[in-house]
Coordinates of C-alpha atoms and ligand atoms in Angstrom, one line a residue:
M1 CA 5.3 -2.5 -27.0
A2 CA 5.0 -0.8 -23.6
R3 CA 4.2 2.9 -23.7
E4 CA 7.2 5.3 -23.4
F5 CA 6.9 7.7 -20.5
T6 CA 9.2 10.7 -21.2
R7 CA 7.8 13.2 -18.7
V8 CA 5.8 12.4 -15.6
G9 CA 4.2 14.7 -13.1
V10 CA 4.3 14.4 -9.3
V11 CA 1.7 16.3 -7.2
G12 CA 2.6 17.0 -3.6
L13 CA 6.3 17.0 -2.6
G14 CA 5.9 15.9 1.0
T15 CA 7.4 12.7 2.6
M16 CA 6.5 10.5 -0.3
G17 CA 6.2 12.9 -3.3
A18 CA 9.8 14.2 -3.0
G19 CA 11.1 10.6 -2.9
I20 CA 9.0 9.6 -5.9
V21 CA 10.4 12.6 -7.9
E22 CA 13.9 11.3 -7.0
V23 CA 13.1 7.8 -8.2
F24 CA 12.0 9.0 -11.6
A25 CA 14.7 11.6 -12.1
R26 CA 17.4 9.1 -11.1
N27 CA 16.1 6.8 -13.8
G28 CA 16.3 9.4 -16.6
V29 CA 12.7 10.4 -16.6
D30 CA 11.9 14.1 -16.8
V31 CA 9.6 15.2 -13.9
T32 CA 7.3 18.2 -13.4
A33 CA 7.0 18.5 -9.7
V34 CA 4.0 20.4 -8.4
E35 CA 3.1 21.9 -5.1
I36 CA 0.3 24.1 -3.8
S37 CA 2.4 27.1 -2.8
D38 CA 5.9 28.6 -3.2
G39 CA 6.7 27.8 0.4
A40 CA 5.7 24.1 0.0
L41 CA 7.6 24.0 -3.3
E42 CA 10.8 25.2 -1.7
R43 CA 10.4 22.6 1.1
G44 CA 10.0 19.9 -1.5
R45 CA 13.0 21.1 -3.4
A46 CA 15.1 21.1 -0.2
T47 CA 14.0 17.5 0.6
L48 CA 15.1 16.4 -2.8
T49 CA 18.5 18.2 -2.7
G50 CA 19.1 17.1 0.9
S51 CA 18.5 13.4 -0.1
T52 CA 20.6 13.6 -3.3
D53 CA 23.4 15.4 -1.3
R54 CA 23.4 12.6 1.2
A55 CA 23.6 10.1 -1.6
V56 CA 26.7 11.9 -2.9
A57 CA 28.3 12.1 0.5
K58 CA 27.7 8.3 0.9
G59 CA 29.3 7.7 -2.5
K60 CA 26.1 6.3 -4.0
L61 CA 25.9 9.1 -6.6
V62 CA 28.6 11.2 -8.2
E63 CA 28.2 15.0 -8.3
A64 CA 27.6 15.0 -12.1
E65 CA 24.8 12.4 -11.7
R66 CA 23.2 14.5 -9.0
D67 CA 23.3 17.6 -11.1
A68 CA 21.8 15.8 -14.1
L69 CA 19.1 14.3 -11.8
L70 CA 18.2 17.8 -10.4
A71 CA 18.2 19.3 -14.0
R72 CA 15.5 16.8 -15.0
V73 CA 13.1 18.2 -12.4
D74 CA 10.9 21.2 -13.2
F75 CA 9.5 22.7 -10.0
R76 CA 6.1 24.4 -10.4
V77 CA 3.2 25.7 -8.4
G78 CA -0.3 24.7 -9.6
L79 CA -1.6 21.7 -11.6
D80 CA -1.7 23.6 -14.9
A81 CA 2.0 22.8 -15.4
L82 CA 1.0 19.2 -16.0
H83 CA -0.6 19.7 -19.4
D84 CA 2.2 17.8 -21.3
V85 CA 3.0 14.8 -19.0
D86 CA 2.3 11.1 -19.9
L87 CA 1.7 10.1 -16.3
V88 CA 0.8 11.9 -13.1
I89 CA 1.4 10.5 -9.6
E90 CA -0.5 12.2 -6.9
A91 CA 1.0 12.2 -3.4
V92 CA -1.1 14.8 -1.5
P93 CA -2.5 14.2 2.1
E94 CA -4.7 11.1 2.6
H95 CA -8.1 12.7 2.3
L96 CA -10.6 11.4 -0.2
D97 CA -12.3 14.8 -1.0
L98 CA -8.9 16.4 -1.6
K99 CA -7.8 13.6 -3.9
Q100 CA -11.1 13.6 -5.8
R101 CA -10.8 17.4 -6.4
I102 CA -7.3 17.0 -7.6
F103 CA -8.2 14.2 -10.0
A104 CA -11.1 16.1 -11.4
E105 CA -8.7 19.0 -12.1
L106 CA -6.0 16.7 -13.5
D107 CA -8.6 15.2 -15.8
R108 CA -9.3 18.7 -17.2
V109 CA -5.6 19.7 -17.4
C110 CA -3.8 16.6 -18.6
K111 CA -3.6 15.1 -22.2
P112 CA -6.5 12.8 -22.9
D113 CA -4.2 9.7 -23.0
A114 CA -2.3 10.5 -19.9
I115 CA -2.4 8.0 -17.0
L116 CA -3.5 9.4 -13.7
A117 CA -2.1 7.5 -10.7
T118 CA -2.5 7.9 -6.9
N119 CA 0.0 7.0 -4.3
T120 CA -2.8 6.5 -1.7
S121 CA -2.1 4.0 1.0
S122 CA -5.6 3.2 2.1
L123 CA -8.3 5.1 0.1
S124 CA -10.3 3.5 -2.6
V125 CA -8.6 4.0 -6.0
T126 CA -12.0 3.3 -7.5
E127 CA -13.6 6.2 -5.7
I128 CA -10.8 8.5 -6.7
S129 CA -11.1 7.3 -10.3
V130 CA -14.8 8.2 -10.7
A131 CA -14.0 11.9 -10.1
T132 CA -12.5 11.8 -13.7
T133 CA -14.1 11.1 -17.1
R134 CA -11.4 8.4 -17.6
P135 CA -11.6 5.9 -14.8
N136 CA -10.1 3.3 -17.1
Q137 CA -6.8 5.3 -17.1
V138 CA -6.7 5.7 -13.3
I139 CA -4.5 3.3 -11.3
G140 CA -2.8 3.1 -7.9
I141 CA 1.0 3.2 -7.8
H142 CA 1.9 2.7 -4.2
F143 CA 5.5 3.4 -3.3
F144 CA 7.0 2.7 0.0
N145 CA 8.8 5.0 2.4
P146 CA 11.6 6.0 1.7
A147 CA 10.7 5.7 -2.0
P148 CA 14.3 5.8 -3.4
V149 CA 15.3 2.9 -1.1
M150 CA 12.3 0.5 -0.9
K151 CA 12.1 -1.8 -3.8
L152 CA 8.4 -2.6 -3.7
V153 CA 5.6 -0.9 -5.6
E154 CA 2.0 -2.1 -5.2
V155 CA 0.2 -1.6 -8.5
V156 CA -3.5 -1.3 -7.7
R157 CA -6.0 -2.1 -10.5
T158 CA -9.6 -1.2 -10.1
V159 CA -12.4 -3.1 -11.9
V160 CA -12.3 -0.6 -14.7
T161 CA -8.6 0.1 -15.1
S162 CA -7.7 -1.0 -18.6
A163 CA -5.3 -4.0 -19.1
D164 CA -3.0 -1.8 -21.2
V165 CA -2.6 0.8 -18.5
V166 CA -1.8 -2.0 -16.0
A167 CA 0.8 -3.5 -18.3
D168 CA 2.4 -0.1 -19.1
V169 CA 2.7 0.8 -15.4
E170 CA 4.2 -2.6 -14.6
A171 CA 6.8 -2.1 -17.4
L172 CA 7.5 1.3 -16.0
C173 CA 8.1 -0.1 -12.5
E174 CA 10.6 -2.5 -13.9
R175 CA 12.4 0.4 -15.7
L176 CA 12.6 2.2 -12.3
G177 CA 14.3 -0.9 -10.8
K178 CA 11.3 -1.7 -8.7
V179 CA 9.5 -5.0 -8.0
D180 CA 5.8 -4.7 -8.5
V181 CA 2.9 -6.7 -7.1
T182 CA -0.3 -6.1 -8.9
I183 CA -3.4 -6.4 -6.7
S184 CA -7.0 -5.3 -6.6
D185 CA -8.5 -2.3 -4.8
R186 CA -8.8 -3.2 -1.1
A187 CA -8.1 -1.0 2.0
G188 CA -4.4 -1.1 2.8
F189 CA -3.6 -3.3 -0.2
I190 CA -1.1 -6.0 1.0
A191 CA 1.6 -4.3 3.1
N192 CA -0.4 -1.7 4.9
A193 CA -3.2 -4.1 5.7
L194 CA -0.7 -6.2 7.5
L195 CA 1.4 -3.4 8.9
F196 CA -0.9 -0.9 10.4
G197 CA -2.7 -3.2 12.9
Y198 CA 0.7 -3.9 14.3
L199 CA 1.8 -0.3 14.4
N200 CA -1.4 0.8 16.1
H201 CA -1.1 -2.1 18.6
A202 CA 2.5 -0.8 19.4
V203 CA 1.1 2.7 20.0
G204 CA -1.5 1.2 22.3
M205 CA 1.2 -0.6 24.3
F206 CA 3.1 2.7 24.7
E207 CA 0.0 4.6 25.6
A208 CA -0.9 2.0 28.3
R209 CA 2.7 2.4 29.6
Y210 CA 3.1 -1.4 29.1
A211 CA 6.7 -0.7 28.0
T212 CA 8.8 2.4 27.0
R213 CA 9.2 3.6 23.4
E214 CA 12.8 2.5 23.4
D215 CA 12.0 -0.9 24.7
I216 CA 9.1 -1.5 22.3
D217 CA 11.3 -0.5 19.4
A218 CA 14.4 -2.4 20.6
A219 CA 12.2 -5.5 21.1
M220 CA 11.0 -5.6 17.5
K221 CA 14.4 -4.7 16.0
L222 CA 16.4 -7.2 18.0
G223 CA 13.7 -9.9 18.4
C224 CA 12.5 -10.0 14.8
G225 CA 15.4 -8.3 12.9
L226 CA 13.2 -5.5 11.6
P227 CA 15.0 -2.5 10.2
M228 CA 13.3 -0.2 12.7
G229 CA 10.9 -0.4 15.6
P230 CA 7.2 0.4 15.2
L231 CA 7.2 3.8 16.9
A232 CA 10.3 5.0 15.0
L233 CA 8.5 3.8 11.9
M234 CA 5.4 5.8 12.8
D235 CA 7.6 8.9 13.1
L236 CA 9.0 8.2 9.6
I237 CA 5.6 7.7 8.1
G238 CA 4.2 10.8 9.7
L239 CA 1.6 10.6 12.4
D240 CA -1.0 12.6 10.5
T241 CA -0.7 10.3 7.5
A242 CA -0.7 7.2 9.8
Y243 CA -3.8 8.5 11.5
E244 CA -5.6 9.0 8.2
I245 CA -4.6 5.5 7.0
L246 CA -5.8 3.8 10.1
D247 CA -9.0 5.8 10.1
T248 CA -9.7 4.8 6.5
M249 CA -8.8 1.2 7.0
Y250 CA -11.1 1.1 10.0
R251 CA -14.0 2.4 8.0
R252 CA -13.3 0.5 4.8
G253 CA -11.8 -2.7 6.2
G254 CA -14.8 -4.0 8.2
R255 CA -14.4 -1.9 11.3
D256 CA -11.7 -4.0 12.8
R257 CA -11.1 -2.4 16.2
R258 CA -7.4 -2.9 15.8
H259 CA -7.4 -0.2 13.1
A260 CA -9.3 2.3 15.2
P261 CA -6.5 4.8 15.7
A262 CA -5.1 4.8 19.3
P263 CA -6.4 7.9 21.0
L264 CA -2.8 9.1 21.7
L265 CA -2.3 9.4 17.9
K266 CA -5.1 11.9 17.5
Q267 CA -3.8 13.9 20.4
M268 CA -0.3 14.0 19.0
V269 CA -1.5 15.1 15.6
T270 CA -3.6 17.8 17.1
A271 CA -0.6 19.0 19.1
G272 CA 1.5 19.2 15.9
L273 CA 3.7 16.3 16.8
L274 CA 3.8 14.7 13.4
G275 CA 7.0 12.7 13.6
R276 CA 10.3 13.4 11.8
K277 CA 8.8 15.9 9.4
S278 CA 7.8 18.3 12.3
G279 CA 10.9 17.4 14.4
R280 CA 9.0 15.6 17.1
G281 CA 6.7 12.6 17.3
F282 CA 7.3 9.6 19.6
Y283 CA 10.9 10.7 19.6
T284 CA 12.5 14.2 19.3
Y285 CA 14.7 14.9 16.2
E286 CA 17.6 17.3 15.8
R287 CA 15.4 19.5 13.6
P288 CA 12.3 19.0 11.3
G289 CA 13.1 16.5 8.6
S290 CA 16.2 15.2 10.3
P291 CA 16.5 11.4 10.9
K292 CA 18.7 12.1 14.0
V293 CA 17.1 11.4 17.3
V294 CA 18.2 13.7 20.2
P295 CA 17.6 13.1 23.9
D296 CA 14.5 14.5 25.5
E297 CA 12.7 14.2 28.8
Y298 CA 11.7 10.6 28.1
T299 CA 15.1 9.4 27.3
P300 CA 16.1 6.7 29.8
L301 CA 19.1 7.4 32.1
A302 CA 22.4 6.0 30.9
A303 CA 22.5 2.3 31.5
D304 CA 25.0 2.6 34.3
A305 CA 22.8 4.9 36.3
A306 CA 19.9 2.5 36.0
L307 CA 22.1 -0.4 37.1
A308 CA 23.2 1.2 40.3
D309 CA 19.5 1.5 41.2
G310 CA 19.2 -1.2 43.8
A311 CA 20.4 -4.2 41.8
R312 CA 21.5 -7.2 44.0
A313 CA 25.0 -8.7 43.5
I314 CA 24.8 -11.9 41.4
A315 CA 27.8 -14.2 41.2
K316 CA 26.4 -17.7 41.0
V317 CA 23.5 -18.7 38.8
G318 CA 21.4 -21.9 38.7
V319 CA 19.9 -23.0 35.4
V320 CA 17.2 -25.7 35.6
G321 CA 16.3 -27.7 32.4
S322 CA 18.0 -29.7 29.7
G323 CA 16.4 -28.5 26.5
T324 CA 17.5 -26.1 23.8
M325 CA 16.9 -22.9 25.8
A326 CA 18.5 -24.2 29.0
T327 CA 21.6 -25.3 27.0
G328 CA 21.9 -21.9 25.3
I329 CA 21.4 -20.0 28.6
I330 CA 24.0 -22.0 30.5
E331 CA 26.5 -21.1 27.8
V332 CA 25.5 -17.4 27.8
F333 CA 26.0 -17.1 31.6
A334 CA 29.2 -19.1 31.7
K335 CA 30.8 -17.1 28.9
A336 CA 29.8 -13.9 30.7
G337 CA 31.8 -14.9 33.8
Y338 CA 29.1 -16.2 36.1
E339 CA 29.5 -19.5 38.1
V340 CA 26.8 -21.7 36.8
V341 CA 25.1 -24.7 38.4
S342 CA 23.2 -26.7 35.8
V343 CA 20.4 -28.9 37.2
T344 CA 18.7 -31.5 35.1
R345 CA 16.6 -34.6 35.9
G346 CA 19.4 -37.1 35.7
A347 CA 23.1 -37.8 35.0
E348 CA 22.3 -38.9 31.4
K349 CA 20.6 -35.6 30.6
S350 CA 23.4 -33.6 32.3
A351 CA 25.9 -35.4 30.1
K352 CA 23.9 -34.5 27.0
V353 CA 23.6 -30.9 27.9
C354 CA 27.3 -30.7 28.8
E355 CA 28.2 -32.2 25.4
A356 CA 25.9 -29.7 23.6
V357 CA 27.5 -26.7 25.5
K358 CA 31.0 -28.0 24.6
T359 CA 30.0 -28.4 20.9
S360 CA 28.6 -24.9 20.8
L361 CA 31.7 -23.4 22.5
N362 CA 34.0 -25.3 20.2
K363 CA 32.1 -23.8 17.2
G364 CA 32.8 -20.4 18.7
V365 CA 36.6 -21.3 18.8
V366 CA 36.5 -22.6 15.2
R367 CA 34.9 -19.3 14.0
G368 CA 37.4 -17.3 15.9
K369 CA 34.9 -15.7 18.2
L370 CA 36.2 -17.3 21.4
S371 CA 39.8 -18.2 22.4
E372 CA 40.6 -21.7 23.7
T373 CA 41.4 -20.2 27.1
D374 CA 38.1 -18.5 27.3
R375 CA 36.3 -21.7 26.3
D376 CA 38.1 -23.7 29.0
A377 CA 37.4 -21.0 31.5
A378 CA 33.7 -20.9 30.6
L379 CA 33.5 -24.7 30.9
G380 CA 35.4 -24.6 34.2
R381 CA 32.7 -22.3 35.7
I382 CA 29.9 -24.8 35.1
T383 CA 28.9 -27.5 37.7
W384 CA 26.7 -30.3 36.5
S385 CA 24.1 -31.6 38.9
A386 CA 20.9 -33.6 39.0
T387 CA 19.8 -32.3 42.4
L388 CA 17.9 -29.1 43.0
E389 CA 19.5 -29.0 46.5
H390 CA 22.7 -27.8 44.7
L391 CA 20.9 -24.5 44.2
A392 CA 20.9 -23.7 47.9
D393 CA 23.7 -21.0 47.6
V394 CA 23.0 -19.5 44.1
D395 CA 22.1 -15.8 43.7
L396 CA 19.8 -16.3 40.7
V397 CA 17.9 -19.2 39.3
V398 CA 16.8 -19.3 35.7
E399 CA 14.1 -21.9 35.0
A400 CA 13.9 -23.3 31.5
V401 CA 11.9 -26.5 31.8
I402 CA 8.9 -27.7 29.7
E403 CA 6.2 -25.1 29.0
E404 CA 3.6 -26.6 31.4
L405 CA 2.2 -24.5 34.2
S406 CA 1.8 -27.4 36.7
V407 CA 5.5 -28.4 36.2
K408 CA 6.8 -24.9 36.5
K409 CA 4.6 -24.2 39.6
A410 CA 5.9 -27.4 41.4
L411 CA 9.5 -26.4 40.5
F412 CA 9.1 -22.9 41.9
A413 CA 7.5 -24.3 45.1
S414 CA 10.6 -26.5 45.5
L415 CA 13.0 -23.6 44.8
D416 CA 11.2 -21.6 47.4
E417 CA 12.1 -24.2 50.0
I418 CA 15.7 -24.8 48.8
C419 CA 17.0 -21.3 47.9
K420 CA 18.4 -18.8 50.3
P421 CA 16.5 -15.6 50.9
G422 CA 17.1 -12.7 48.5
V423 CA 17.6 -15.0 45.4
V424 CA 16.1 -13.8 42.2
L425 CA 13.9 -16.5 40.7
A426 CA 13.4 -16.2 36.9
T427 CA 11.3 -18.1 34.5
T428 CA 11.9 -18.2 30.8
T429 CA 8.3 -19.0 29.9
S430 CA 7.2 -17.5 26.6
S431 CA 3.5 -17.9 27.0
L432 CA 2.5 -18.6 30.6
P433 CA 1.6 -15.8 33.1
V434 CA 4.7 -15.2 35.3
I435 CA 2.4 -14.3 38.2
D436 CA 1.1 -17.9 38.3
V437 CA 4.6 -19.2 39.0
A438 CA 5.4 -16.3 41.3
M439 CA 2.4 -17.2 43.5
A440 CA 3.7 -20.8 43.8
T441 CA 6.3 -19.3 46.1
Q442 CA 6.2 -17.4 49.3
R443 CA 8.4 -14.7 47.7
P444 CA 6.6 -13.4 44.6
A445 CA 8.5 -10.1 44.9
D446 CA 11.7 -11.9 43.9
V447 CA 10.2 -13.6 40.8
V448 CA 10.6 -12.2 37.3
G449 CA 10.4 -13.4 33.7
L450 CA 13.6 -13.6 31.7
H451 CA 12.4 -14.4 28.2
F452 CA 15.4 -15.3 26.1
F453 CA 15.1 -15.9 22.3
N454 CA 16.3 -18.9 20.4
P455 CA 19.3 -19.4 19.9
A456 CA 20.1 -17.8 23.2
P457 CA 23.9 -17.4 22.6
I458 CA 23.1 -15.4 19.4
M459 CA 19.9 -13.5 19.9
P460 CA 20.6 -10.1 21.5
L461 CA 17.2 -9.6 23.2
V462 CA 15.8 -10.6 26.6
E463 CA 12.3 -9.6 27.7
I464 CA 12.3 -8.8 31.4
V465 CA 8.7 -9.5 32.5
Q466 CA 7.6 -7.7 35.7
T467 CA 4.5 -9.0 37.4
I468 CA 2.4 -6.8 39.7
R469 CA 4.3 -8.3 42.6
T470 CA 7.9 -8.0 41.2
S471 CA 9.9 -5.7 43.3
A472 CA 11.9 -2.8 41.9
E473 CA 15.1 -4.4 43.2
T474 CA 14.4 -7.7 41.4
S475 CA 13.7 -5.8 38.2
A476 CA 16.9 -3.8 38.6
T477 CA 18.8 -7.0 39.2
A478 CA 17.4 -8.5 36.0
R479 CA 18.4 -5.5 34.0
A480 CA 21.9 -5.5 35.4
V481 CA 22.3 -9.2 34.6
C482 CA 21.1 -8.7 31.0
A483 CA 23.6 -5.9 30.6
K484 CA 26.5 -8.1 31.9
L485 CA 25.4 -10.8 29.5
G486 CA 25.8 -8.3 26.7
K487 CA 22.0 -8.6 25.9
T488 CA 19.5 -5.8 25.5
G489 CA 16.9 -6.3 28.3
V490 CA 13.5 -4.7 27.6
V491 CA 11.1 -4.4 30.5
C492 CA 7.4 -5.1 30.0
G493 CA 4.3 -6.2 31.9
D494 CA 3.0 -9.7 32.4
R495 CA 0.7 -10.0 29.5
S496 CA 0.3 -12.8 27.0
G497 CA 3.0 -12.6 24.3
F498 CA 5.0 -9.9 26.2
I499 CA 6.1 -7.4 23.6
V500 CA 7.5 -9.4 20.6
N501 CA 5.0 -12.2 20.3
A502 CA 2.0 -10.0 21.0
L503 CA 3.1 -7.7 18.1
L504 CA 4.4 -10.4 15.8
F505 CA 1.9 -13.2 15.8
P506 CA -1.3 -11.3 15.0
Y507 CA 0.5 -9.9 12.0
L508 CA 1.4 -13.4 10.8
N509 CA -2.2 -14.6 11.5
D510 CA -3.5 -11.6 9.4
A511 CA -1.2 -12.7 6.5
V512 CA -2.8 -16.2 6.7
K513 CA -6.3 -14.6 6.6
M514 CA -5.3 -12.5 3.6
L515 CA -4.1 -15.7 1.8
E516 CA -7.3 -17.5 2.8
A517 CA -9.4 -14.7 1.3
S518 CA -7.5 -15.2 -2.0
Y519 CA -6.5 -11.5 -2.1
S520 CA -2.9 -12.3 -3.0
T521 CA -0.5 -15.2 -3.2
A522 CA 2.0 -16.4 -0.5
D523 CA 4.9 -15.3 -2.7
D524 CA 3.5 -11.8 -3.3
I525 CA 2.7 -11.3 0.3
D526 CA 6.2 -12.4 1.3
Y527 CA 7.7 -10.0 -1.3
A528 CA 5.5 -7.1 -0.1
M529 CA 6.7 -7.4 3.5
K530 CA 10.4 -7.9 2.5
L531 CA 10.7 -5.4 -0.2
G532 CA 8.1 -2.8 1.0
C533 CA 8.9 -2.9 4.7
G534 CA 12.5 -4.3 4.9
Y535 CA 11.5 -7.4 6.8
P536 CA 14.2 -10.1 6.8
M537 CA 11.6 -12.8 6.0
G538 CA 8.0 -12.7 4.6
P539 CA 5.2 -13.9 6.9
F540 CA 4.9 -17.4 5.2
E541 CA 8.6 -18.0 5.3
L542 CA 8.7 -17.1 9.0
L543 CA 5.6 -19.3 9.8
D544 CA 7.3 -22.3 8.2
V545 CA 10.4 -21.7 10.2
V546 CA 8.7 -21.1 13.5
G547 CA 6.3 -24.0 13.0
L548 CA 2.6 -23.6 12.3
D549 CA 1.7 -25.5 15.5
V550 CA 3.8 -23.2 17.7
S551 CA 2.3 -20.2 15.9
L552 CA -1.2 -21.4 16.3
A553 CA -0.7 -22.1 20.0
I554 CA 0.7 -18.6 20.6
Q555 CA -2.1 -17.0 18.6
R556 CA -4.7 -19.0 20.7
E557 CA -3.1 -17.8 23.9
L558 CA -3.3 -14.2 22.7
Y559 CA -6.9 -14.5 21.7
L560 CA -7.9 -16.2 24.9
E561 CA -6.3 -13.6 27.1
L562 CA -7.2 -10.4 25.2
R563 CA -10.5 -11.6 23.6
E564 CA -9.8 -9.4 20.7
P565 CA -12.0 -10.7 17.8
G566 CA -9.3 -9.8 15.3
F567 CA -6.9 -12.2 17.1
A568 CA -9.0 -15.3 16.4
P569 CA -6.7 -17.8 14.7
A570 CA -7.2 -18.0 10.9
P571 CA -9.2 -21.2 10.1
L572 CA -6.6 -22.0 7.4
L573 CA -3.8 -22.1 10.0
E574 CA -5.9 -24.5 12.1
H575 CA -6.6 -26.7 9.1
L576 CA -2.9 -26.9 8.1
V577 CA -1.9 -27.9 11.6
T578 CA -4.7 -30.5 11.8
A579 CA -3.4 -31.8 8.4
G580 CA 0.1 -32.1 9.9
Y581 CA 1.6 -29.4 7.7
L582 CA 3.7 -27.8 10.4
G583 CA 6.3 -26.1 8.4
R584 CA 10.0 -27.0 7.7
K585 CA 10.1 -29.5 10.5
S586 CA 7.4 -31.7 8.9
G587 CA 8.6 -31.0 5.4
R588 CA 5.5 -29.0 4.5
G589 CA 3.8 -25.9 5.7
F590 CA 2.8 -23.0 3.5
R591 CA 5.4 -24.3 1.1
D592 CA 6.7 -27.8 0.3
H593 CA 10.2 -28.2 1.7
T594 CA 10.8 -31.7 0.6
R595 CA 11.7 -30.8 -3.0
R596 CA 14.4 -28.2 -2.3
Ligands
LIG601 N1 4.2 8.6 4.5 C1 4.3 7.4 4.1 O1 5.0 6.6 4.6 C2 3.5 7.0 2.9 C3 3.9 5.8 2.2 C4 3.2 5.4 1.0 C5 2.1 6.2 0.6 N2 1.8 7.3 1.3 C6 0.7 8.1 0.7 O2 1.2 9.2 0.0 C7 0.4 10.3 0.1 C8 1.1 11.5 0.6 O3 1.5 11.2 1.9 P1 2.8 12.0 2.6 O4 3.1 11.2 3.9 O5 3.8 12.2 1.6 O6 2.1 13.4 3.0 P2 2.8 14.8 3.4 O7 1.8 15.4 4.3 O8 4.2 14.5 3.9 O9 2.9 15.5 2.0 C9 1.7 16.0 1.3 C10 2.2 17.1 0.4 O10 1.1 17.5 -0.5 C11 1.1 18.9 -0.7 N3 -0.3 19.3 -1.1 C12 -1.4 19.4 -0.4 N4 -2.4 19.8 -1.2 C13 -1.9 20.0 -2.5 C14 -2.4 20.4 -3.7 N5 -3.7 20.8 -3.8 N6 -1.6 20.4 -4.8 C15 -0.3 20.1 -4.7 N7 0.2 19.7 -3.5 C16 -0.5 19.6 -2.4 C17 1.4 19.4 0.7 O11 1.9 20.7 0.6 C18 2.5 18.4 1.2 O12 3.8 18.8 0.8 C19 -0.8 9.9 0.9 O13 -1.8 9.4 0.1 C20 -0.2 8.8 1.7 O14 -1.2 7.9 2.2 C21 2.5 7.7 2.4

């Protein structure tokens, strides 16, 4: 029989603590909620009532339930109020000495059989536990932000935590409607170990002015389907908390440079820019604690104003290539009203691409997304050709041929001879330096990257890659074209992986390294990222879909260009590729897909 928890204590009612109180009280558990001062207690109470009022407004809670929930919470100043609780969860700032002091005090105040839990994200639960005389009753219960919403709880067992305590806490998580993964005491556990390198990298991109905050966030939301971008997430976590987590992970996790907090973070924390809770972090909020972003001096001009900014008129577009990307891109341009000249290497290939575009447009008609008239009009705007010379009078060329530098360079040299002056020449490369193809022409200022995502008709994102030679006019034209296509164009520099792949693949590679180190299972790691961070797929699900060979190739490119030791491809990934386990396409990757 699992232990009955009738009253629990929560220490610290900040970003996490207030949410944890809500989780317990919502599930019928009485809570003693403790803060350090009257002022902090009132702030915690306001967070809880604000959150429950919002739940009522959204129809997720009725008023009587909210009142019952709030009546279960006893707000107190000082730890002495915790003398009668069965379990305490500590959620004070991420400092080891502070947590150790609190645990020594809890040990003195609480009943001898009470379980003492920490919500730490990165500190050693073991080191916290030895501040008490009952380390076998100390455990990590790591909730995710926002606690009432995120389903995951990481239960952290140290080498001395007793098996009964682990089982009791697991049963409690279930009662709270949470999914738990139980793991041992390692810096960052599962989710943060995989998340924070990515978040810090995104801050570094912003700090280096590689892309704007809006573009970095839009890229990860629209390119990967994440619930929020990395900088908005940093603001939600709290920059002081994020700084401490990174700093601890750097020191505890093998001094991986990717966890050394970006210098900008420290400056922002010192300046009091802590994220949502202080009203300003990477973004500015309506008021402290509000989720509503308001415009500030960094907010980009309205899209229309940016578009007027020197963009060239584009009416006719050439698309070179006959693969998946070219086919999708032809459809996207034709549907948006552009005249399109498709150029392939022969009539047979043109016929195939034409068929594929027709099939896709017909699907749109069947699904009610496109009228028959619009389909016919789109098809009528496309000319099929096998000769580059037909691109002599287009205003924009989008190249989507095989991902080989020599082939792309030769093509750009030909385009340079054929196309009229002032044409924008775009490459869809996902991994080659755009400057290399630009320099194959006599007009590098007119060359830009337009990185579409697959399937192009569906994915809303395009990365607009500016080289050091791309002109402002070319860039403005690319932005205007993306807007007319109904896509979000994000502008970035010409570095390996652009924004999305540079932020995504090292995280996937880290997940493989975690699996390789036997810290957790593929299933638990996938759960942790989906239920703890709201990712649409776990890393191993995604790797199997993308293809392990493709993932390895991208990771190798990133490693070669940036020479970051942490980017070295995971040996397990290399071995799986060598063994022919490439993911869904080969029937087996991290999982066996033949038996489903
Ligand atoms: N922010 C997140 O997204 C997140 C997610 C999971 C876990 N965590 C972890 O949760 C813990 C709390 O982080 P947070 O972001 O909620 O911090 P926070 O700064 O928002 O809140 C900390 C609260 O603790 C209170 N406090 C400080 N000293 C105290 C004391 N002696 N007694 C009682 N209360 C005291 C403060 O007044 C404050 O309200 C940290 O260990 C953090 O790593 C944070």
